[in-house]
Amino acid sequence: MTTLDTGSTSAPDSGARAEREGGAHRSTSPTDRYSTRQILVAVAIGVLLLQIGFITSYVAAFHQPTPRDIPIAVVADSALPAGTAQQTVDRLNAIDGHPVRARVAASTYETRTLIDAREVMGGYVIAASGPDTLVVATAAGSSAATALESVFTAATADLGREFVVRDEAPVGVHDNRGLSGFYLSIGWVVGGYLLAAAIGLLIGAPRTLREAGLHTALMAAYAIVSGFLGALITASVLGTFTGHLLPLSLLGAGVVFATGVFTMGLRAAIGILAVPLAILIFVVLGNPSAGGAFGSNVLPSFYAAIGRWITPGAGTEGVRSIVYFRGAGLGQPALTLCVYAFAGLAAVFGFTAARSRRTRSA
């Protein structure tokens, strides 16, 4: 009788516990808490807000590009009076709106060195006789090079001087306006957050640390493969960035993993709202500020400030540094990718551990 009583008592307890746990699990689904009409209305409003945000962000970034603080170096011919370069620098820095941020360089060699190190984006060489020379670097941003020509056309007209343009760091013949790196970076970013979104929507956030590890391992493997394939297409198949397969593969893997694992971290933290939030960060804000069509020195100050701190901008600048400047300036994009990757990993494993403890307690 004791055995039968114990069995008859434990079965309802087990069933009740399973029902409670099942009910608690089901209550996390929006379909169990809201009607279909409420969910449809919420989804429509959310998509509308993203659409309006997309339109507003892109138009605000691109509708009126204005040069601002483009760094340049000024060199004066040794036959000119002392102080000529400094006087020119002072006049350039005094232009309304501050389109350029000029400094004196000792020689044209120093100017080229500064351009290669990505400390300046151009130079102005004042000649003792004949036309002056405006040195630009379209590989650092074709929009900035175009803006410099406009600025110096207006500035030299007041002084009665003429200049010729020399491109010190031109883009490749298969890289129209230097946009290929931007599109390559966008492709990597899209792959990262789409995979994370698909995992979150089809499987859900990880419930245990083991699942979190499996999701992260899958993202890492995907990042390596997609980073290599993106680099292979642009470096070998299309010949856009010939000779840079390995460094571009590593950069691509970093961009994909940082974007993807950060989106996974958002999914672990806030649930299904992670997908629209990831689109807001990486598409609505990240794409127009990435420095593709327009560089940071011609974008509004808000986009110029955030561009390199979001993965599309980090990828774009990373490609330029690798392909055209022998890795100069690669540190900041690498730092950005590390920040997103570590933040994503911390969120994935932190929120998963907390959820696992709550489940065991229940």
XYZ file of C-alpha atoms in Angstrom:
362
model
C 0.000 0.000 0.000
C 2.846 2.344 0.815
C 4.344 1.765 -2.601
C 1.001 2.291 -4.313
C 0.318 5.461 -2.304
C 3.715 6.880 -3.136
C 3.215 6.207 -6.840
C -0.265 7.693 -6.886
C 1.015 10.799 -5.130
C 4.120 11.376 -7.261
C 2.362 11.027 -10.594
C 0.035 14.000 -10.140
C 2.924 16.014 -8.714
C 5.044 15.239 -11.747
C 2.194 16.004 -14.078
C 1.435 19.276 -12.329
C 5.090 20.264 -12.408
C 5.314 19.455 -16.114
C 2.134 21.425 -16.747
C 3.482 24.397 -14.819
C 6.800 24.266 -16.659
C 5.049 23.798 -19.983
C 2.690 26.648 -19.211
C 5.601 28.862 -18.223
C 7.358 28.021 -21.438
C 4.281 28.651 -23.565
C 3.662 32.008 -21.899
C 6.834 33.388 -23.484
C 5.270 33.175 -26.934
C 3.538 36.356 -28.144
C 0.793 34.237 -29.748
C -0.293 33.003 -26.300
C -0.444 36.479 -24.773
C -1.837 38.567 -27.637
C -4.451 38.081 -30.311
C -3.559 37.678 -33.961
C -4.917 41.140 -34.698
C -2.731 42.719 -32.008
C 0.358 40.937 -33.307
C -0.322 42.015 -36.907
C -0.822 45.623 -35.863
C 2.394 45.576 -33.798
C 4.373 44.033 -36.659
C 3.015 46.567 -39.167
C 3.866 49.473 -36.868
C 7.349 48.105 -36.239
C 8.069 47.639 -39.948
C 6.685 51.118 -40.691
C 9.000 52.657 -38.090
C 11.999 50.843 -39.584
C 11.004 51.978 -43.068
C 10.639 55.611 -42.009
C 13.922 55.358 -40.128
C 15.621 53.942 -43.231
C 14.342 56.764 -45.447
C 15.146 59.455 -42.899
C 18.637 58.146 -42.176
C 19.743 57.763 -45.794
C 18.294 61.066 -46.979
C 19.713 62.914 -43.959
C 23.158 61.451 -44.604
C 23.311 61.962 -48.365
C 21.063 64.887 -49.279
C 23.691 67.614 -48.830
C 27.295 66.353 -48.596
C 29.494 69.156 -47.273
C 33.288 68.946 -46.866
C 34.433 69.359 -43.287
C 37.912 69.193 -41.754
C 39.512 67.215 -44.570
C 43.142 66.835 -43.396
C 45.729 68.102 -45.894
C 49.410 69.047 -45.919
C 50.779 72.238 -47.522
C 54.268 72.444 -49.038
C 55.961 75.562 -50.449
C 58.769 75.537 -52.983
C 62.132 76.352 -51.395
C 62.500 79.316 -53.756
C 59.463 81.012 -52.216
C 59.760 83.394 -49.248
C 59.887 81.845 -45.800
C 56.478 81.512 -44.209
C 54.594 81.068 -47.489
C 53.341 77.614 -46.514
C 52.186 78.777 -43.081
C 50.366 81.774 -44.572
C 48.560 79.454 -46.978
C 47.661 77.132 -44.120
C 46.209 80.033 -42.155
C 44.110 81.167 -45.128
C 42.825 77.649 -45.777
C 41.906 77.055 -42.144
C 40.056 80.375 -42.072
C 37.638 79.424 -44.874
C 34.014 79.563 -43.735
C 32.690 76.154 -42.763
C 36.222 74.780 -42.246
C 36.184 72.427 -45.244
C 39.859 71.557 -44.735
C 42.218 71.162 -41.782
C 45.594 72.180 -43.165
C 49.081 71.699 -41.753
C 52.587 72.475 -43.002
C 54.749 69.695 -44.428
C 58.461 69.983 -45.083
C 58.446 68.384 -48.539
C 56.394 66.519 -51.073
C 57.995 63.319 -49.787
C 56.627 63.995 -46.316
C 53.223 64.681 -47.853
C 53.254 61.295 -49.609
C 54.341 59.641 -46.357
C 51.476 61.267 -44.465
C 49.009 60.116 -47.126
C 50.340 56.545 -46.999
C 50.015 56.587 -43.204
C 46.437 57.894 -43.576
C 47.219 60.968 -41.488
C 46.135 63.317 -44.292
C 43.895 62.851 -47.313
C 45.684 65.219 -49.675
C 48.307 67.909 -50.104
C 48.871 71.245 -51.794
C 52.273 72.014 -53.284
C 52.895 75.719 -53.950
C 55.199 76.196 -56.927
C 57.638 79.070 -57.423
C 56.711 79.152 -61.112
C 53.992 77.444 -63.073
C 50.830 75.876 -61.674
C 50.614 74.502 -58.146
C 49.822 70.831 -57.506
C 46.850 69.458 -55.577
C 47.665 65.961 -54.369
C 44.631 63.739 -53.699
C 44.099 60.110 -52.682
C 40.938 58.683 -54.204
C 41.652 55.343 -52.519
C 41.016 57.037 -49.169
C 37.644 58.276 -50.421
C 36.660 59.584 -53.825
C 34.159 62.011 -52.291
C 36.901 63.699 -50.265
C 39.126 63.977 -53.348
C 36.299 65.572 -55.315
C 35.551 67.929 -52.437
C 39.207 69.037 -52.290
C 39.151 69.954 -55.959
C 36.061 72.105 -55.400
C 37.531 73.785 -52.331
C 40.846 74.648 -54.021
C 39.148 75.776 -57.210
C 37.338 78.428 -55.194
C 40.322 79.246 -52.951
C 42.888 79.674 -55.727
C 40.542 81.767 -57.845
C 40.735 84.511 -55.213
C 44.544 84.365 -55.296
C 44.883 84.259 -59.053
C 46.684 80.895 -58.982
C 46.153 77.702 -60.936
C 46.758 74.079 -59.992
C 46.898 70.619 -61.485
C 45.622 67.478 -59.761
C 47.778 64.425 -59.045
C 46.261 61.281 -57.569
C 48.844 59.876 -55.165
C 46.764 56.822 -54.186
C 44.365 55.947 -57.014
C 41.763 53.210 -56.786
C 42.166 50.053 -58.820
C 40.955 49.874 -62.392
C 38.237 47.409 -61.340
C 37.211 49.382 -58.249
C 34.932 52.137 -59.529
C 35.099 55.140 -57.159
C 36.446 52.834 -54.458
C 32.974 51.407 -53.750
C 33.859 47.717 -54.080
C 35.196 47.535 -50.546
C 31.994 49.098 -49.237
C 29.786 46.566 -51.021
C 32.017 43.703 -49.942
C 31.718 44.839 -46.336
C 27.941 45.197 -46.605
C 27.721 41.650 -47.957
C 29.664 40.310 -44.992
C 27.506 42.260 -42.530
C 24.251 41.069 -44.101
C 25.390 37.454 -43.918
C 26.287 37.779 -40.252
C 23.037 39.222 -38.980
C 20.858 37.120 -41.318
C 22.320 33.869 -39.984
C 21.923 35.074 -36.398
C 18.337 36.144 -37.117
C 17.539 32.791 -38.754
C 18.933 30.850 -35.785
C 16.953 33.011 -33.384
C 13.669 32.751 -35.283
C 13.856 29.046 -36.148
C 15.561 27.640 -33.047
C 15.367 30.422 -30.494
C 17.880 31.701 -27.999
C 20.113 29.035 -26.432
C 18.716 27.523 -23.231
C 21.955 26.051 -21.916
C 25.606 26.983 -22.078
C 26.175 23.956 -24.286
C 23.651 25.261 -26.807
C 25.238 28.710 -26.608
C 28.589 27.131 -27.428
C 27.117 25.261 -30.399
C 25.474 28.409 -31.772
C 28.714 30.359 -31.374
C 30.763 27.597 -33.021
C 28.364 27.554 -35.976
C 28.659 31.333 -36.330
C 32.462 31.134 -36.181
C 32.598 28.428 -38.857
C 30.198 30.369 -41.056
C 32.254 33.539 -40.589
C 35.447 31.807 -41.725
C 33.789 30.319 -44.813
C 31.869 33.443 -45.837
C 34.837 35.714 -45.160
C 37.010 33.575 -47.428
C 34.390 33.320 -50.182
C 33.800 37.077 -50.211
C 37.530 37.706 -50.457
C 37.914 35.003 -53.112
C 35.230 36.548 -55.323
C 36.687 40.054 -55.156
C 40.377 39.135 -55.131
C 40.528 36.190 -57.514
C 37.312 35.715 -59.472
C 36.592 39.370 -60.323
C 40.161 40.585 -59.899
C 39.098 43.702 -58.000
C 41.578 43.313 -55.135
C 44.171 40.987 -56.605
C 46.863 39.802 -54.206
C 45.039 40.393 -50.942
C 43.152 37.124 -50.488
C 44.418 36.128 -47.031
C 44.163 39.487 -45.204
C 40.740 40.165 -46.739
C 39.586 36.688 -45.676
C 40.616 37.385 -42.096
C 38.921 40.785 -42.154
C 35.761 39.269 -43.613
C 35.661 36.560 -40.969
C 35.961 39.252 -38.303
C 33.171 41.372 -39.803
C 30.788 38.426 -40.156
C 31.503 37.008 -36.709
C 31.314 40.365 -34.916
C 28.010 41.236 -36.587
C 26.510 37.782 -36.175
C 27.482 37.111 -32.578
C 26.386 40.616 -31.552
C 22.961 39.914 -33.069
C 22.893 36.581 -31.234
C 23.656 38.444 -28.022
C 20.744 40.794 -28.674
C 18.509 37.740 -29.253
C 19.564 36.242 -25.943
C 18.960 39.554 -24.175
C 15.705 40.892 -25.629
C 14.186 38.076 -27.669
C 12.612 38.569 -31.088
C 13.081 42.340 -30.918
C 16.753 41.644 -31.652
C 16.053 41.370 -35.391
C 14.620 44.888 -35.909
C 17.216 46.311 -33.535
C 20.019 44.680 -35.535
C 18.547 46.121 -38.740
C 18.408 49.544 -37.096
C 22.066 49.378 -36.032
C 23.673 47.746 -39.045
C 21.429 48.907 -41.905
C 19.589 52.075 -40.948
C 22.579 53.643 -39.171
C 25.562 51.559 -40.274
C 25.223 51.617 -44.042
C 24.914 55.375 -44.700
C 27.690 56.162 -42.212
C 30.110 53.503 -43.489
C 31.989 55.873 -45.799
C 31.074 54.158 -49.044
C 29.380 56.618 -51.380
C 30.401 59.554 -49.180
C 33.294 59.602 -46.732
C 33.128 60.753 -43.149
C 34.587 64.160 -44.067
C 31.600 65.064 -46.229
C 28.843 63.429 -44.137
C 26.918 65.207 -41.380
C 28.790 65.153 -38.077
C 26.491 62.552 -36.486
C 27.156 59.978 -39.206
C 30.834 60.881 -39.317
C 31.074 60.181 -35.582
C 29.351 56.774 -35.587
C 30.470 55.394 -38.953
C 33.709 53.675 -38.013
C 32.202 52.320 -34.789
C 29.647 50.141 -36.596
C 30.696 47.003 -38.444
C 29.852 48.172 -42.025
C 32.150 51.173 -41.572
C 34.817 49.083 -39.873
C 34.770 46.642 -42.776
C 34.896 49.395 -45.399
C 37.850 51.136 -43.767
C 39.546 47.796 -43.212
C 39.352 46.917 -46.901
C 40.829 50.301 -47.877
C 43.646 49.940 -45.388
C 44.550 46.456 -46.598
C 44.245 47.024 -50.335
C 45.597 50.552 -50.791
C 47.604 51.534 -47.708
C 49.500 48.368 -46.711
C 47.513 47.987 -43.488
C 47.898 51.569 -42.261
C 44.872 52.582 -40.220
C 43.723 48.998 -39.654
C 43.878 49.256 -35.860
C 40.643 51.183 -35.401
C 38.493 48.815 -37.533
C 40.015 45.851 -35.683
C 39.151 47.466 -32.344
C 35.547 48.004 -33.464
C 35.149 44.379 -34.505
C 36.645 43.167 -31.213
C 34.222 45.326 -29.219
C 31.184 43.897 -31.040
C 32.475 40.331 -30.805
C 33.226 40.472 -27.066
C 29.956 42.286 -26.310
C 28.030 39.661 -28.258
C 29.797 36.743 -26.585
C 29.246 38.265 -23.136
C 25.542 38.712 -23.856
C 25.080 35.226 -25.335
C 26.757 33.346 -22.496
C 25.715 35.738 -19.725
C 21.996 35.734 -20.489
C 22.056 32.013 -21.288
C 23.650 31.239 -17.912
C 21.068 33.381 -16.137
C 18.225 31.690 -17.996
C 19.641 28.260 -17.215
C 19.829 29.103 -13.485
C 16.212 30.277 -13.488
C 15.135 27.064 -15.199
C 16.948 24.896 -12.634
C 15.444 26.922 -9.800
C 11.964 26.454 -11.226
